[in-house]
mmCIF file with all atom_site columns, C-alpha atoms in Angstrom:
data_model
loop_
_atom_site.group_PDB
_atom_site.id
_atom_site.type_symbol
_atom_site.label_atom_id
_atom_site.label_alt_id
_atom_site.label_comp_id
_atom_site.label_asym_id
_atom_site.label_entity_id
_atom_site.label_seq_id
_atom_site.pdbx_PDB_ins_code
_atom_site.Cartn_x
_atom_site.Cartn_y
_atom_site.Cartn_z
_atom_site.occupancy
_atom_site.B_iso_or_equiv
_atom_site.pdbx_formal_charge
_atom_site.auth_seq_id
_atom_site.auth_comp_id
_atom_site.auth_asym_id
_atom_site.auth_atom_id
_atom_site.pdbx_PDB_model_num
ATOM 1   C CA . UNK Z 1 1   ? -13.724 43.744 28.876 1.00 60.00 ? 223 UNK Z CA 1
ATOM 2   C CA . UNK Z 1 2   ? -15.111 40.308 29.510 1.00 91.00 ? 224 UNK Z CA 1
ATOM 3   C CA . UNK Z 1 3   ? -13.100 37.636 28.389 1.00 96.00 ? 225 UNK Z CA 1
ATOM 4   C CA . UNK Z 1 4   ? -15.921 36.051 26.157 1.00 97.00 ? 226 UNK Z CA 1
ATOM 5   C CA . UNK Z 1 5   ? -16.106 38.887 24.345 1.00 97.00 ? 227 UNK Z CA 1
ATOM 6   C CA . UNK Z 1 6   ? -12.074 40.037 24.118 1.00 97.00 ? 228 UNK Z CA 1
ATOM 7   C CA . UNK Z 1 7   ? -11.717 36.550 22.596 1.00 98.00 ? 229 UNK Z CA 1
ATOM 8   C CA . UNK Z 1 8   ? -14.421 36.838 19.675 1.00 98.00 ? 230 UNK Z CA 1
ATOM 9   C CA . UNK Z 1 9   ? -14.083 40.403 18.984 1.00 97.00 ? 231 UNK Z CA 1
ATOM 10  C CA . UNK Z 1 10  ? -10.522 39.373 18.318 1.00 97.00 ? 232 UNK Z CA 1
ATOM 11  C CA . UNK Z 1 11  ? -11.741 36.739 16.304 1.00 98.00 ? 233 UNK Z CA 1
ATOM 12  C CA . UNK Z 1 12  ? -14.105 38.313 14.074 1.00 98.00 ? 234 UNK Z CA 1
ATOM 13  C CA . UNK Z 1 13  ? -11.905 41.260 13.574 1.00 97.00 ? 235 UNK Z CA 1
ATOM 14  C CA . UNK Z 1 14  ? -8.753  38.772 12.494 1.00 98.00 ? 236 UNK Z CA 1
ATOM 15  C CA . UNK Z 1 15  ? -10.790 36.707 10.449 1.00 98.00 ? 237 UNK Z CA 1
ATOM 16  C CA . UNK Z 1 16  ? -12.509 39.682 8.686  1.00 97.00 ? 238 UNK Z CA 1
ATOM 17  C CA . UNK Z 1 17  ? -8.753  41.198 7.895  1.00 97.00 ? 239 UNK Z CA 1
ATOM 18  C CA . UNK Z 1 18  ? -7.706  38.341 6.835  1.00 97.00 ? 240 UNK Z CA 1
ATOM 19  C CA . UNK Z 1 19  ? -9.640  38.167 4.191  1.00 97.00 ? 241 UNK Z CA 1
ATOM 20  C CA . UNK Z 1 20  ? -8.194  41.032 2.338  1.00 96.00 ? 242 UNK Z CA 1
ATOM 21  C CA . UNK Z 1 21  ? -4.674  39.988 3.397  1.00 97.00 ? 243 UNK Z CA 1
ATOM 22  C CA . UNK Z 1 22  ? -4.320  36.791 1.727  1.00 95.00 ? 244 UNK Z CA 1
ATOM 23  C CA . UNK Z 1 23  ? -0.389  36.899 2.899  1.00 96.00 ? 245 UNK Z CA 1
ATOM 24  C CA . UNK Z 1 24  ? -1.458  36.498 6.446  1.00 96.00 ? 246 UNK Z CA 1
ATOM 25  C CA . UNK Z 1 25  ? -4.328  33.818 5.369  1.00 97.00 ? 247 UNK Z CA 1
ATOM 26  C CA . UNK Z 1 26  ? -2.203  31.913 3.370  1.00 96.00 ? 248 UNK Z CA 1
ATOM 27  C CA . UNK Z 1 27  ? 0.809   31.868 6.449  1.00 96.00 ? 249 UNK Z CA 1
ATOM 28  C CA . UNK Z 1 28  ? -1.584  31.499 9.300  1.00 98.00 ? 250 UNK Z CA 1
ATOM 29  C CA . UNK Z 1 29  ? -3.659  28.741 8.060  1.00 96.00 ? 251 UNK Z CA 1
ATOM 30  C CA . UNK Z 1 30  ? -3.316  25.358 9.256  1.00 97.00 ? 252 UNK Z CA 1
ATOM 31  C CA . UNK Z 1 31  ? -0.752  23.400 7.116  1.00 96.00 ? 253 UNK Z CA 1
ATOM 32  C CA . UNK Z 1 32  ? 0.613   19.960 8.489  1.00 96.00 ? 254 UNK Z CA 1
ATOM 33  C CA . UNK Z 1 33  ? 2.469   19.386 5.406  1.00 96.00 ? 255 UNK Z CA 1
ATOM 34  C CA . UNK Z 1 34  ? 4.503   22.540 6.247  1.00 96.00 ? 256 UNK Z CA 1
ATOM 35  C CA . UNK Z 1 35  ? 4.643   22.553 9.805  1.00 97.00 ? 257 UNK Z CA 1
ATOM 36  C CA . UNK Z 1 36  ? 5.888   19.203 9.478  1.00 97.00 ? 258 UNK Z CA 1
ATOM 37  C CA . UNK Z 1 37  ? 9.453   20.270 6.964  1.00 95.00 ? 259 UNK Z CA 1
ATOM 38  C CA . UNK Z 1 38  ? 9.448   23.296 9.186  1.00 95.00 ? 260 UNK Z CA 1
ATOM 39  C CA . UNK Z 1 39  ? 8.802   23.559 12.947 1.00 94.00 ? 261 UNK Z CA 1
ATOM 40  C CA . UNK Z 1 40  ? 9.006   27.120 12.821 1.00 96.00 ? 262 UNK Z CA 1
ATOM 41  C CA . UNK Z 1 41  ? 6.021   27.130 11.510 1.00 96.00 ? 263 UNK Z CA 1
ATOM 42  C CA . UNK Z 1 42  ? 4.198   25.377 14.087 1.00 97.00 ? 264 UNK Z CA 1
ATOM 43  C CA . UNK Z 1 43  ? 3.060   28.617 14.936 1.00 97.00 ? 265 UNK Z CA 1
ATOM 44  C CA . UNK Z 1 44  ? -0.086  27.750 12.570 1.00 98.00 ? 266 UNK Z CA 1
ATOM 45  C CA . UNK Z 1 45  ? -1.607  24.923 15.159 1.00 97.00 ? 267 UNK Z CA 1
ATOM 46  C CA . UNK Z 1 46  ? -3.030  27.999 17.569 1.00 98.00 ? 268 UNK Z CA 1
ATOM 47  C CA . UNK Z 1 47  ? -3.121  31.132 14.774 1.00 98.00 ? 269 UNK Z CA 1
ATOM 48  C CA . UNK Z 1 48  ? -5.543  29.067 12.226 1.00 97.00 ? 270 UNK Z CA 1
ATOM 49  C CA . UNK Z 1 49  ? -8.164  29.404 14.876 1.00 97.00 ? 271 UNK Z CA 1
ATOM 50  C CA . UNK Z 1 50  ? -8.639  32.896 14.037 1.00 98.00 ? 272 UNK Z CA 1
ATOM 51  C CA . UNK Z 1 51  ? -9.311  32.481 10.551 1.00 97.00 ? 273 UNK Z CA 1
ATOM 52  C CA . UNK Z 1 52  ? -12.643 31.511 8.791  1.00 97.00 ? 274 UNK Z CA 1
ATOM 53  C CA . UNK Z 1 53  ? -13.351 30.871 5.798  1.00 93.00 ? 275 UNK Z CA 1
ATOM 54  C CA . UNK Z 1 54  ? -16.506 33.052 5.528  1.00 94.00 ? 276 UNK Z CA 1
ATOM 55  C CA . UNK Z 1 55  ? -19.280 34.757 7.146  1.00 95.00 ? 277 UNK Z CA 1
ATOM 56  C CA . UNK Z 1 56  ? -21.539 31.771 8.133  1.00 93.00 ? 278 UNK Z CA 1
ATOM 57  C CA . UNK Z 1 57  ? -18.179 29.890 8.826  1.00 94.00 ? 279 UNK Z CA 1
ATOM 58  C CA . UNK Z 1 58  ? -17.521 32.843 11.664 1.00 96.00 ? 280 UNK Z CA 1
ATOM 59  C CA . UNK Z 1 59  ? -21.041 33.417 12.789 1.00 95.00 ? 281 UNK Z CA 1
ATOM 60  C CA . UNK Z 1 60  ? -21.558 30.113 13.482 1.00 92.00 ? 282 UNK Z CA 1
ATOM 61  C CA . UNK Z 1 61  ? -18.417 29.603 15.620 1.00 96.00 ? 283 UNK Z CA 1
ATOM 62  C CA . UNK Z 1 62  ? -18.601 32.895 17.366 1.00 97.00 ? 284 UNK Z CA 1
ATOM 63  C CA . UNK Z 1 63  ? -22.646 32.626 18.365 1.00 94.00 ? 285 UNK Z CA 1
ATOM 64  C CA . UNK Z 1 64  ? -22.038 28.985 19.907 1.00 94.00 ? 286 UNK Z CA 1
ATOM 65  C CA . UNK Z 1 65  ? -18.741 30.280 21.421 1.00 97.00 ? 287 UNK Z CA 1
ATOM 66  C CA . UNK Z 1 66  ? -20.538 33.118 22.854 1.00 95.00 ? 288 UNK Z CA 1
ATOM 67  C CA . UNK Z 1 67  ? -23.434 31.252 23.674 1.00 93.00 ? 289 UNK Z CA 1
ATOM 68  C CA . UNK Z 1 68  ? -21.635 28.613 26.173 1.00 96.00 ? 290 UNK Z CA 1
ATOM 69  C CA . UNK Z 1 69  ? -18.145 30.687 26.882 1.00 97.00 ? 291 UNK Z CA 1
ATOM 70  C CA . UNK Z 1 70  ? -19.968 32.735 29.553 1.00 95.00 ? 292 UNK Z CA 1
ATOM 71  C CA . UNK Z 1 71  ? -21.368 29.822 31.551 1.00 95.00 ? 293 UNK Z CA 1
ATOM 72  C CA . UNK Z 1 72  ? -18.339 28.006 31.488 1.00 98.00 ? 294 UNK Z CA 1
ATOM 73  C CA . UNK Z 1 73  ? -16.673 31.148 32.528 1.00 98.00 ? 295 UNK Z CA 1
ATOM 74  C CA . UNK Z 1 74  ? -18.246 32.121 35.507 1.00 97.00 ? 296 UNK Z CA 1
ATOM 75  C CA . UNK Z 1 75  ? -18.345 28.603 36.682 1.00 97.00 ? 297 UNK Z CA 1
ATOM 76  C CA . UNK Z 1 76  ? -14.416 28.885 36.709 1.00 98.00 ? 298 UNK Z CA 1
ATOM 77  C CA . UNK Z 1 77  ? -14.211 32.091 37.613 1.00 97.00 ? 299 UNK Z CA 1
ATOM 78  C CA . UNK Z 1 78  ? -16.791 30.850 40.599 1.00 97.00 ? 300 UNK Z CA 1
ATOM 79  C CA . UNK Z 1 79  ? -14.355 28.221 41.468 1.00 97.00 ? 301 UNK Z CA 1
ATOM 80  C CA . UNK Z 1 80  ? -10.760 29.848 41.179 1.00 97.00 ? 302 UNK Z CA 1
ATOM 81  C CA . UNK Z 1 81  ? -10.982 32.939 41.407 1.00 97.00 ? 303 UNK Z CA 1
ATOM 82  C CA . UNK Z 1 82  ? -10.959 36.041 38.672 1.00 96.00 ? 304 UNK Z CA 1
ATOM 83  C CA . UNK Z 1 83  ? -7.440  35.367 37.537 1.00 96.00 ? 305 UNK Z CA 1
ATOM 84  C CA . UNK Z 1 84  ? -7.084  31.723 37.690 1.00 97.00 ? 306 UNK Z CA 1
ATOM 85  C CA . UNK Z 1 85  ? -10.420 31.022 36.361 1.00 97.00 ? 307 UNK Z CA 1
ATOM 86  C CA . UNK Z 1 86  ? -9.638  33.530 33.606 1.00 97.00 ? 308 UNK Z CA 1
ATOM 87  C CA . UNK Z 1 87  ? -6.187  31.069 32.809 1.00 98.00 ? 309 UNK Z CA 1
ATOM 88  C CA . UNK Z 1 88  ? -8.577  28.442 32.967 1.00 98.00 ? 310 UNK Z CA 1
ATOM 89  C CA . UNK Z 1 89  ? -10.534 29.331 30.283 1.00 98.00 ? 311 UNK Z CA 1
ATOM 90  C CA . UNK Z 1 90  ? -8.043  30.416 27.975 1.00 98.00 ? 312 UNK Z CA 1
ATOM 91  C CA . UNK Z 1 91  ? -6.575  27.039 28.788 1.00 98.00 ? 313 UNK Z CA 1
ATOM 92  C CA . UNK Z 1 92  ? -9.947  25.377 27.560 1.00 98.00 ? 314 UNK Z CA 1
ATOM 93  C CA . UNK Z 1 93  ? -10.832 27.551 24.657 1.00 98.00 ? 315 UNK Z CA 1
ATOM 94  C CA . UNK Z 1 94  ? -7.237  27.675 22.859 1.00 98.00 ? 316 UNK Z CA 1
ATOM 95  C CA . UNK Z 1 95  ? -5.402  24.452 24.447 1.00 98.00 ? 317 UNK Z CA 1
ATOM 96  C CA . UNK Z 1 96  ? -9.097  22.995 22.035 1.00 98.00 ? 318 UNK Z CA 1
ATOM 97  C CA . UNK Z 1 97  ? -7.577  24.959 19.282 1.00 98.00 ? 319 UNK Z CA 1
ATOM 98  C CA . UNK Z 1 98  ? -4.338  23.500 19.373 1.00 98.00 ? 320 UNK Z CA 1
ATOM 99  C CA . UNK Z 1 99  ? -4.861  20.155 20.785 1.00 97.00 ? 321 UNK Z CA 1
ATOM 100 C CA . UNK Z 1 100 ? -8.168  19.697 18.488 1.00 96.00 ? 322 UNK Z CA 1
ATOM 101 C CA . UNK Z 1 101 ? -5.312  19.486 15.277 1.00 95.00 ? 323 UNK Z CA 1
ATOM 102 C CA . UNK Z 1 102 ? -2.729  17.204 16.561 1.00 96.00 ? 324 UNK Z CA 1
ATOM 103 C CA . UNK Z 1 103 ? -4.988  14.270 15.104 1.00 94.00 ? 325 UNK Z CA 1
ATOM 104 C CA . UNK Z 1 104 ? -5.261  16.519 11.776 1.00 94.00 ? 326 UNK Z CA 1
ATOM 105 C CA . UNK Z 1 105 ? -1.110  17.040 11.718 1.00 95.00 ? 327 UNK Z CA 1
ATOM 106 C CA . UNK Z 1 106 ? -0.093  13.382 12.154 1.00 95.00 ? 328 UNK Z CA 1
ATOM 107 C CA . UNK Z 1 107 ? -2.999  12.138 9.346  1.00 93.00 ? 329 UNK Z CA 1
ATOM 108 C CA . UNK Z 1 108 ? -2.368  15.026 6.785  1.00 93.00 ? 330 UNK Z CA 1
ATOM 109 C CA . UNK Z 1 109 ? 1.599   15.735 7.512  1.00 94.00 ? 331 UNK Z CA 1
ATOM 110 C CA . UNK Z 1 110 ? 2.148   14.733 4.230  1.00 95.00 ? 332 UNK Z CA 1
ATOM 111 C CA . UNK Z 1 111 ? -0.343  15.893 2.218  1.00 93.00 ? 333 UNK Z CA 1
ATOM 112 C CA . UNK Z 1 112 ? 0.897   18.568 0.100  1.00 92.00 ? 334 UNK Z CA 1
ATOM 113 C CA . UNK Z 1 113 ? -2.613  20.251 -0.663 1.00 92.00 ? 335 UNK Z CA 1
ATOM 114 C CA . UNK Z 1 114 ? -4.064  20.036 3.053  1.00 93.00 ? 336 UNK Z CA 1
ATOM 115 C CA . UNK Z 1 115 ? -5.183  22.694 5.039  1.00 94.00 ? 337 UNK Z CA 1
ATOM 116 C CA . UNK Z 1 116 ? -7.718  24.076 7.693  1.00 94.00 ? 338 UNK Z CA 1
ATOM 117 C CA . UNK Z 1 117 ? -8.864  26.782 9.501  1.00 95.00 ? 339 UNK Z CA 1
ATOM 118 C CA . UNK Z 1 118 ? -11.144 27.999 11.867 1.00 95.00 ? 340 UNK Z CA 1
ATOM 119 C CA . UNK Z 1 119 ? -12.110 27.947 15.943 1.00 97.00 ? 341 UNK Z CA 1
ATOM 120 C CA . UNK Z 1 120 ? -14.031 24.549 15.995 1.00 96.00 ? 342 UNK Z CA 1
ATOM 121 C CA . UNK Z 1 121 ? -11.746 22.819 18.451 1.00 97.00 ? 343 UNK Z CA 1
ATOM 122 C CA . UNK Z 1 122 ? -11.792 25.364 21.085 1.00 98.00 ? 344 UNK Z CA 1
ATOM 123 C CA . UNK Z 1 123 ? -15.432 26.198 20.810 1.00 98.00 ? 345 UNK Z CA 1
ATOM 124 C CA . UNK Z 1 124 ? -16.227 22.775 21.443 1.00 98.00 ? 346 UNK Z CA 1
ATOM 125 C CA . UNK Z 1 125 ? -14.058 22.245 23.823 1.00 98.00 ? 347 UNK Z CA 1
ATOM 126 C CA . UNK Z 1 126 ? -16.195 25.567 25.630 1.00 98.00 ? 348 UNK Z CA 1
ATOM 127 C CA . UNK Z 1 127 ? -19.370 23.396 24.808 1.00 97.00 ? 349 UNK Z CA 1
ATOM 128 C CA . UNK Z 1 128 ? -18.618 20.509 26.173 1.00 98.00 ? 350 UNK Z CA 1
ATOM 129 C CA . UNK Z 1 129 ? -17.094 21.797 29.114 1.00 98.00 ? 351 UNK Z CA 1
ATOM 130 C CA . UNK Z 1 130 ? -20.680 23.654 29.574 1.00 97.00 ? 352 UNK Z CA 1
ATOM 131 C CA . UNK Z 1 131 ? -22.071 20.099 29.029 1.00 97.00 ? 353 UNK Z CA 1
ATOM 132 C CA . UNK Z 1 132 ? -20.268 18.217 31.606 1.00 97.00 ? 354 UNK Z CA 1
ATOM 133 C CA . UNK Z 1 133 ? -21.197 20.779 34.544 1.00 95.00 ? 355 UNK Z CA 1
ATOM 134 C CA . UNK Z 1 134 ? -24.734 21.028 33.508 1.00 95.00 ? 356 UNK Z CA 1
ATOM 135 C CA . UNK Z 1 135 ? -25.509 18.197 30.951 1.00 96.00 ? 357 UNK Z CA 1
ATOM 136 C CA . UNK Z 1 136 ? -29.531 18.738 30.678 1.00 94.00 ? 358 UNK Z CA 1
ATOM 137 C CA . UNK Z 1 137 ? -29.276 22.156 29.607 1.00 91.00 ? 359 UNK Z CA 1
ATOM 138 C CA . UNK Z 1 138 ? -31.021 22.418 26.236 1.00 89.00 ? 360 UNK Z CA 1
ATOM 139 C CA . UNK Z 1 139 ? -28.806 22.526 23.248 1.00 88.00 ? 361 UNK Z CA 1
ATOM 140 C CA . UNK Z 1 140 ? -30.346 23.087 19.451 1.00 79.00 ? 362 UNK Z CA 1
ATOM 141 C CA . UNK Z 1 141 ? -29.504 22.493 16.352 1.00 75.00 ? 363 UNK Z CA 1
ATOM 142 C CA . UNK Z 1 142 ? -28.210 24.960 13.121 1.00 67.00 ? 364 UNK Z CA 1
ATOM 143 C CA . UNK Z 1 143 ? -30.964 24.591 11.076 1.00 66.00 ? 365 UNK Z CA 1
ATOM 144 C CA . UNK Z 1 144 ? -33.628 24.012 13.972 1.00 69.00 ? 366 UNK Z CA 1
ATOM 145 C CA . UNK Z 1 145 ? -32.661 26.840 16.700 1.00 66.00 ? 367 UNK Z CA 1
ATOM 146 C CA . UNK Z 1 146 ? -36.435 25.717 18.320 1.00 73.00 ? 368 UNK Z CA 1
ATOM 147 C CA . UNK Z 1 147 ? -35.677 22.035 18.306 1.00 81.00 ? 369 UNK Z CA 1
ATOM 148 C CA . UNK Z 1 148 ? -33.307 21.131 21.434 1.00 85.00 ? 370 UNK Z CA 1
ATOM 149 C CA . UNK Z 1 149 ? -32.413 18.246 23.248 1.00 91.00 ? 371 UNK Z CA 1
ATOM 150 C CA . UNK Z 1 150 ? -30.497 17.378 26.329 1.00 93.00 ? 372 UNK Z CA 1
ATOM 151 C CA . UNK Z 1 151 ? -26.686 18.754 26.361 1.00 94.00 ? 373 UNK Z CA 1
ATOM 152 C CA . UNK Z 1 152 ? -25.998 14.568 27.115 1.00 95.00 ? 374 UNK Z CA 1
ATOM 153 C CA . UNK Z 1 153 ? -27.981 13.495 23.870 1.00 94.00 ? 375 UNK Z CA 1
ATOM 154 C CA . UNK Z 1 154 ? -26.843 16.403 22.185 1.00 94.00 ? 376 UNK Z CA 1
ATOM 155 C CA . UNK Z 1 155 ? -23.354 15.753 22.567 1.00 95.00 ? 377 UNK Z CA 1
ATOM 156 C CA . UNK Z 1 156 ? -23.021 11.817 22.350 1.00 94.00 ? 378 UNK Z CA 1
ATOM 157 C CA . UNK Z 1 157 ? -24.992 12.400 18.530 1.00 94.00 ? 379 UNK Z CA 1
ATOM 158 C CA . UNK Z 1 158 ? -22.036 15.107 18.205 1.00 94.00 ? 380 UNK Z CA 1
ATOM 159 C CA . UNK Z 1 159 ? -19.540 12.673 18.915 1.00 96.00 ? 381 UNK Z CA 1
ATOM 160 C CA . UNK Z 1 160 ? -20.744 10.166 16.657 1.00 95.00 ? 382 UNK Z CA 1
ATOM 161 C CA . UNK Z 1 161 ? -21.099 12.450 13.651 1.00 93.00 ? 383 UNK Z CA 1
ATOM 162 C CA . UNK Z 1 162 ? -17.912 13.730 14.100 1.00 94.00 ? 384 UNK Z CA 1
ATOM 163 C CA . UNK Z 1 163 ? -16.020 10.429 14.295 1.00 93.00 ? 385 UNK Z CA 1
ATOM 164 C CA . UNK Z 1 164 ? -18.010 9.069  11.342 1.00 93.00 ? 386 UNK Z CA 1
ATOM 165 C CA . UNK Z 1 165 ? -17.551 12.130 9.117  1.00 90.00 ? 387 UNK Z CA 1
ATOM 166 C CA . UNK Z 1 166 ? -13.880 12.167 10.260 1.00 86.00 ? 388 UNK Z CA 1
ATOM 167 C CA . UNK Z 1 167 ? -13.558 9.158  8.965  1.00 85.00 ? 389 UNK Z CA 1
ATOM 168 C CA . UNK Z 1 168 ? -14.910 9.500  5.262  1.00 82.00 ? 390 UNK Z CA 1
ATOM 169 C CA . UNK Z 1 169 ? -13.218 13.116 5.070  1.00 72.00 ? 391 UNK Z CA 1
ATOM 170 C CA . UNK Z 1 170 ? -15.547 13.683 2.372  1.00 69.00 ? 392 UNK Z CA 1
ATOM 171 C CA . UNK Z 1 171 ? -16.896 17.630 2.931  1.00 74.00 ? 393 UNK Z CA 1
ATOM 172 C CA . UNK Z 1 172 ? -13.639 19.679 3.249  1.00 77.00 ? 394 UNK Z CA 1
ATOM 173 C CA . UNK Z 1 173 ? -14.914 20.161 6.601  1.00 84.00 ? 395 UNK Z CA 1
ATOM 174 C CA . UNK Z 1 174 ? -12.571 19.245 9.976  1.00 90.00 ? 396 UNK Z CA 1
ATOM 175 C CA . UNK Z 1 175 ? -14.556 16.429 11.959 1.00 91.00 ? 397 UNK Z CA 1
ATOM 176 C CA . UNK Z 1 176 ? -11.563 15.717 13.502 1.00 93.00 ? 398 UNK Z CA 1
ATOM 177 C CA . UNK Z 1 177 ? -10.578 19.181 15.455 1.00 94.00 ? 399 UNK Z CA 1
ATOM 178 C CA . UNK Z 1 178 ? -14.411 19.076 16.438 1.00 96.00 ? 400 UNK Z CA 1
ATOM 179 C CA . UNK Z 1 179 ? -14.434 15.129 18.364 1.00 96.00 ? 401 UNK Z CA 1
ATOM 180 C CA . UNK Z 1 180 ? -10.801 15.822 20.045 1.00 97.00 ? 402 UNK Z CA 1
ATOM 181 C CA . UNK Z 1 181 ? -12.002 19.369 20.829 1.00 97.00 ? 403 UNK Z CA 1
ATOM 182 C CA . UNK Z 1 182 ? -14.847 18.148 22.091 1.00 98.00 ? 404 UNK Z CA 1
ATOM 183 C CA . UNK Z 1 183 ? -13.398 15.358 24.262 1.00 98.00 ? 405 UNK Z CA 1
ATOM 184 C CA . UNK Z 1 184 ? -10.077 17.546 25.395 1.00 98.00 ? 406 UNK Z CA 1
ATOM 185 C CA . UNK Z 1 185 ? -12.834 19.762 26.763 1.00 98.00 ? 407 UNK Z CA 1
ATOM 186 C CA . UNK Z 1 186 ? -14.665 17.506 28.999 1.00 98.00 ? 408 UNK Z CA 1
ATOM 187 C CA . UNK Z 1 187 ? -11.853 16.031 30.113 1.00 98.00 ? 409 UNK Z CA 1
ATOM 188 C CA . UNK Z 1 188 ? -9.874  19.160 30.766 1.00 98.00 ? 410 UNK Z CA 1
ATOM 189 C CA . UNK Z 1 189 ? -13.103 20.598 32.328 1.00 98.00 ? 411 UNK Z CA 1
ATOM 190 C CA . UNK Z 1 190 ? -13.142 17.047 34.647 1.00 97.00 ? 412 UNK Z CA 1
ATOM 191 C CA . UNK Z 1 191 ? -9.961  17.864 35.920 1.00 97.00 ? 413 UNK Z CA 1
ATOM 192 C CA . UNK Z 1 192 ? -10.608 21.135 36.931 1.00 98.00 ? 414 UNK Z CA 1
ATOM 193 C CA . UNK Z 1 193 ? -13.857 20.042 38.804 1.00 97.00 ? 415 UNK Z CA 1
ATOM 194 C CA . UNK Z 1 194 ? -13.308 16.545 39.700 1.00 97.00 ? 416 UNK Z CA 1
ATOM 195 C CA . UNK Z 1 195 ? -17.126 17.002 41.715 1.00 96.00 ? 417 UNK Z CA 1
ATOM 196 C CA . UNK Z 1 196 ? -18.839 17.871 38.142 1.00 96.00 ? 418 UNK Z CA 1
ATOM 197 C CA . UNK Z 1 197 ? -18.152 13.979 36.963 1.00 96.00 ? 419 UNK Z CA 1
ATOM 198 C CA . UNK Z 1 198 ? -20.403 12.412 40.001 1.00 96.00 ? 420 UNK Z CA 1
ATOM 199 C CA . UNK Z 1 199 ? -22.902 15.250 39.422 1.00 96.00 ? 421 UNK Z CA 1
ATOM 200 C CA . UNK Z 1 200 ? -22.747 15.018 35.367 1.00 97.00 ? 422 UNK Z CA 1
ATOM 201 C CA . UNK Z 1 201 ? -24.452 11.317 36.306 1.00 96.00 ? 423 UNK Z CA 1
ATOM 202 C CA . UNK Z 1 202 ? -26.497 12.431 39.113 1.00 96.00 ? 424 UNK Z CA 1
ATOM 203 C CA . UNK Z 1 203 ? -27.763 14.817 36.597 1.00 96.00 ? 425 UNK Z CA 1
ATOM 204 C CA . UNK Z 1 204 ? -28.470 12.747 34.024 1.00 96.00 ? 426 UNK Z CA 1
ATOM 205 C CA . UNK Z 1 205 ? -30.192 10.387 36.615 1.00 95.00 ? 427 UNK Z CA 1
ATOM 206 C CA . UNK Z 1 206 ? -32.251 12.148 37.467 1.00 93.00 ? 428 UNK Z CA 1
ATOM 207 C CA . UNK Z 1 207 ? -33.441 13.733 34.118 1.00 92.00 ? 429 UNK Z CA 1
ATOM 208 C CA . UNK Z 1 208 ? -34.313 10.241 32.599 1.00 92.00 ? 430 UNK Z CA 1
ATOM 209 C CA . UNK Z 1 209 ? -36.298 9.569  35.932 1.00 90.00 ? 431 UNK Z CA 1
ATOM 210 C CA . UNK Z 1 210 ? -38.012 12.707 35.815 1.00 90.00 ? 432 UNK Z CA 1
ATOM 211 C CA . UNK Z 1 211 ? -39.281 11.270 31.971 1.00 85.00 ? 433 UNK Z CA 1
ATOM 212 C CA . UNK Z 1 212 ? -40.210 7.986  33.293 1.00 82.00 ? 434 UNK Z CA 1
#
């Protein structure tokens, strides 16, 4: 089965158990305050990506993982190999998961009441990743699918919503895993294909000259 695919059939079919099961919900979800008077439990940093909240929560995740998770596969898959390209990926999409909520552990470690869930950190990590390699591809928006922009544009106005939201923590929604997911992406993707960071400029160089 393609890898894409394994990865959010898994998803979906964890999240939508896990709503009935609120043992494993409650000891899979993402708890700093927890993890941090029991490293046992630090389990919770990869595990929380495969639980959602709800329906929209998962179909949103899961369409824009599926969306991007096949280009950035075959481009690895293109450049290492089947099997290495494969570790690749799983490197990107759940070293995003993980990575994406080391910010989230040290600023809510002792906060009783926090917690989070869901795959935003490795999905953008998969979406930037896709943006670095080819950053004029069109990307749209949630509530305008016809509406896109320029992966570039797209994910510099990303970026900045993510910070700024991160920083007022105002929506019970986590900014943070979605701006270190992002960036642990690009980066991660960078060092794979050192080539894609001249070409992500060349690219971009070109676009803007083409609209000149």
């Amino acid at each position: 089965m393609n890898l894409v695919l394994l990865l959010t059939v898994l998803t979906v079919g964890i999240s939508m158990y896990a709503w009935s099961n609120d043992q494993l919900m409650q000891s899979w979800t993402m708890r700093p305050y927890a993890i941090a008077r029991d490293s046992s439990q630090s389990y919770r940093f990869l595990t929380s990506g495969f639980l959602h909240a709800d329906w929209a929560h998962l179909a949103f995740n899961m369409i824009a993982f599926y969306s991007f998770g096949g280009i950035v596969l075959t481009i690895l898959q293109a450049t290492f190999g089947l099997l290495m390209g494969s570790a690749a990926f799983l490197l990107l999409y759940l070293g995003g998961i993980v990575l994406s909520d080391l910010p989230t552990y040290f600023r809510h470690r002792n906060d009783r009441y926090y917690n989070s869930l869901g795959a935003s950190g490795g999905v953008s990590s998969i979406i930037f990743a896709a943006v670095l390699y080819a950053p004029t591809i069109g990307i749209g928006f949630p509530l305008l699918p016809d509406l896109t922009i320029p992966g570039f544009l797209w994910g510099g106005l990303y970026l900045a919503y993510s910070w700024y939201m991160g920083r007022r923590q105002g929506d019970n929604i986590n900014h943070d895993a979605h701006f270190y997911g992002a960036l642990f992406g690009f980066l991660l993707m960078l060092v794979f294909i050192p080539a894609a960071g001249p070409a992500f400029f060349m690219q971009i160089g070109a676009y803007i000259q083409s609209k000149i």
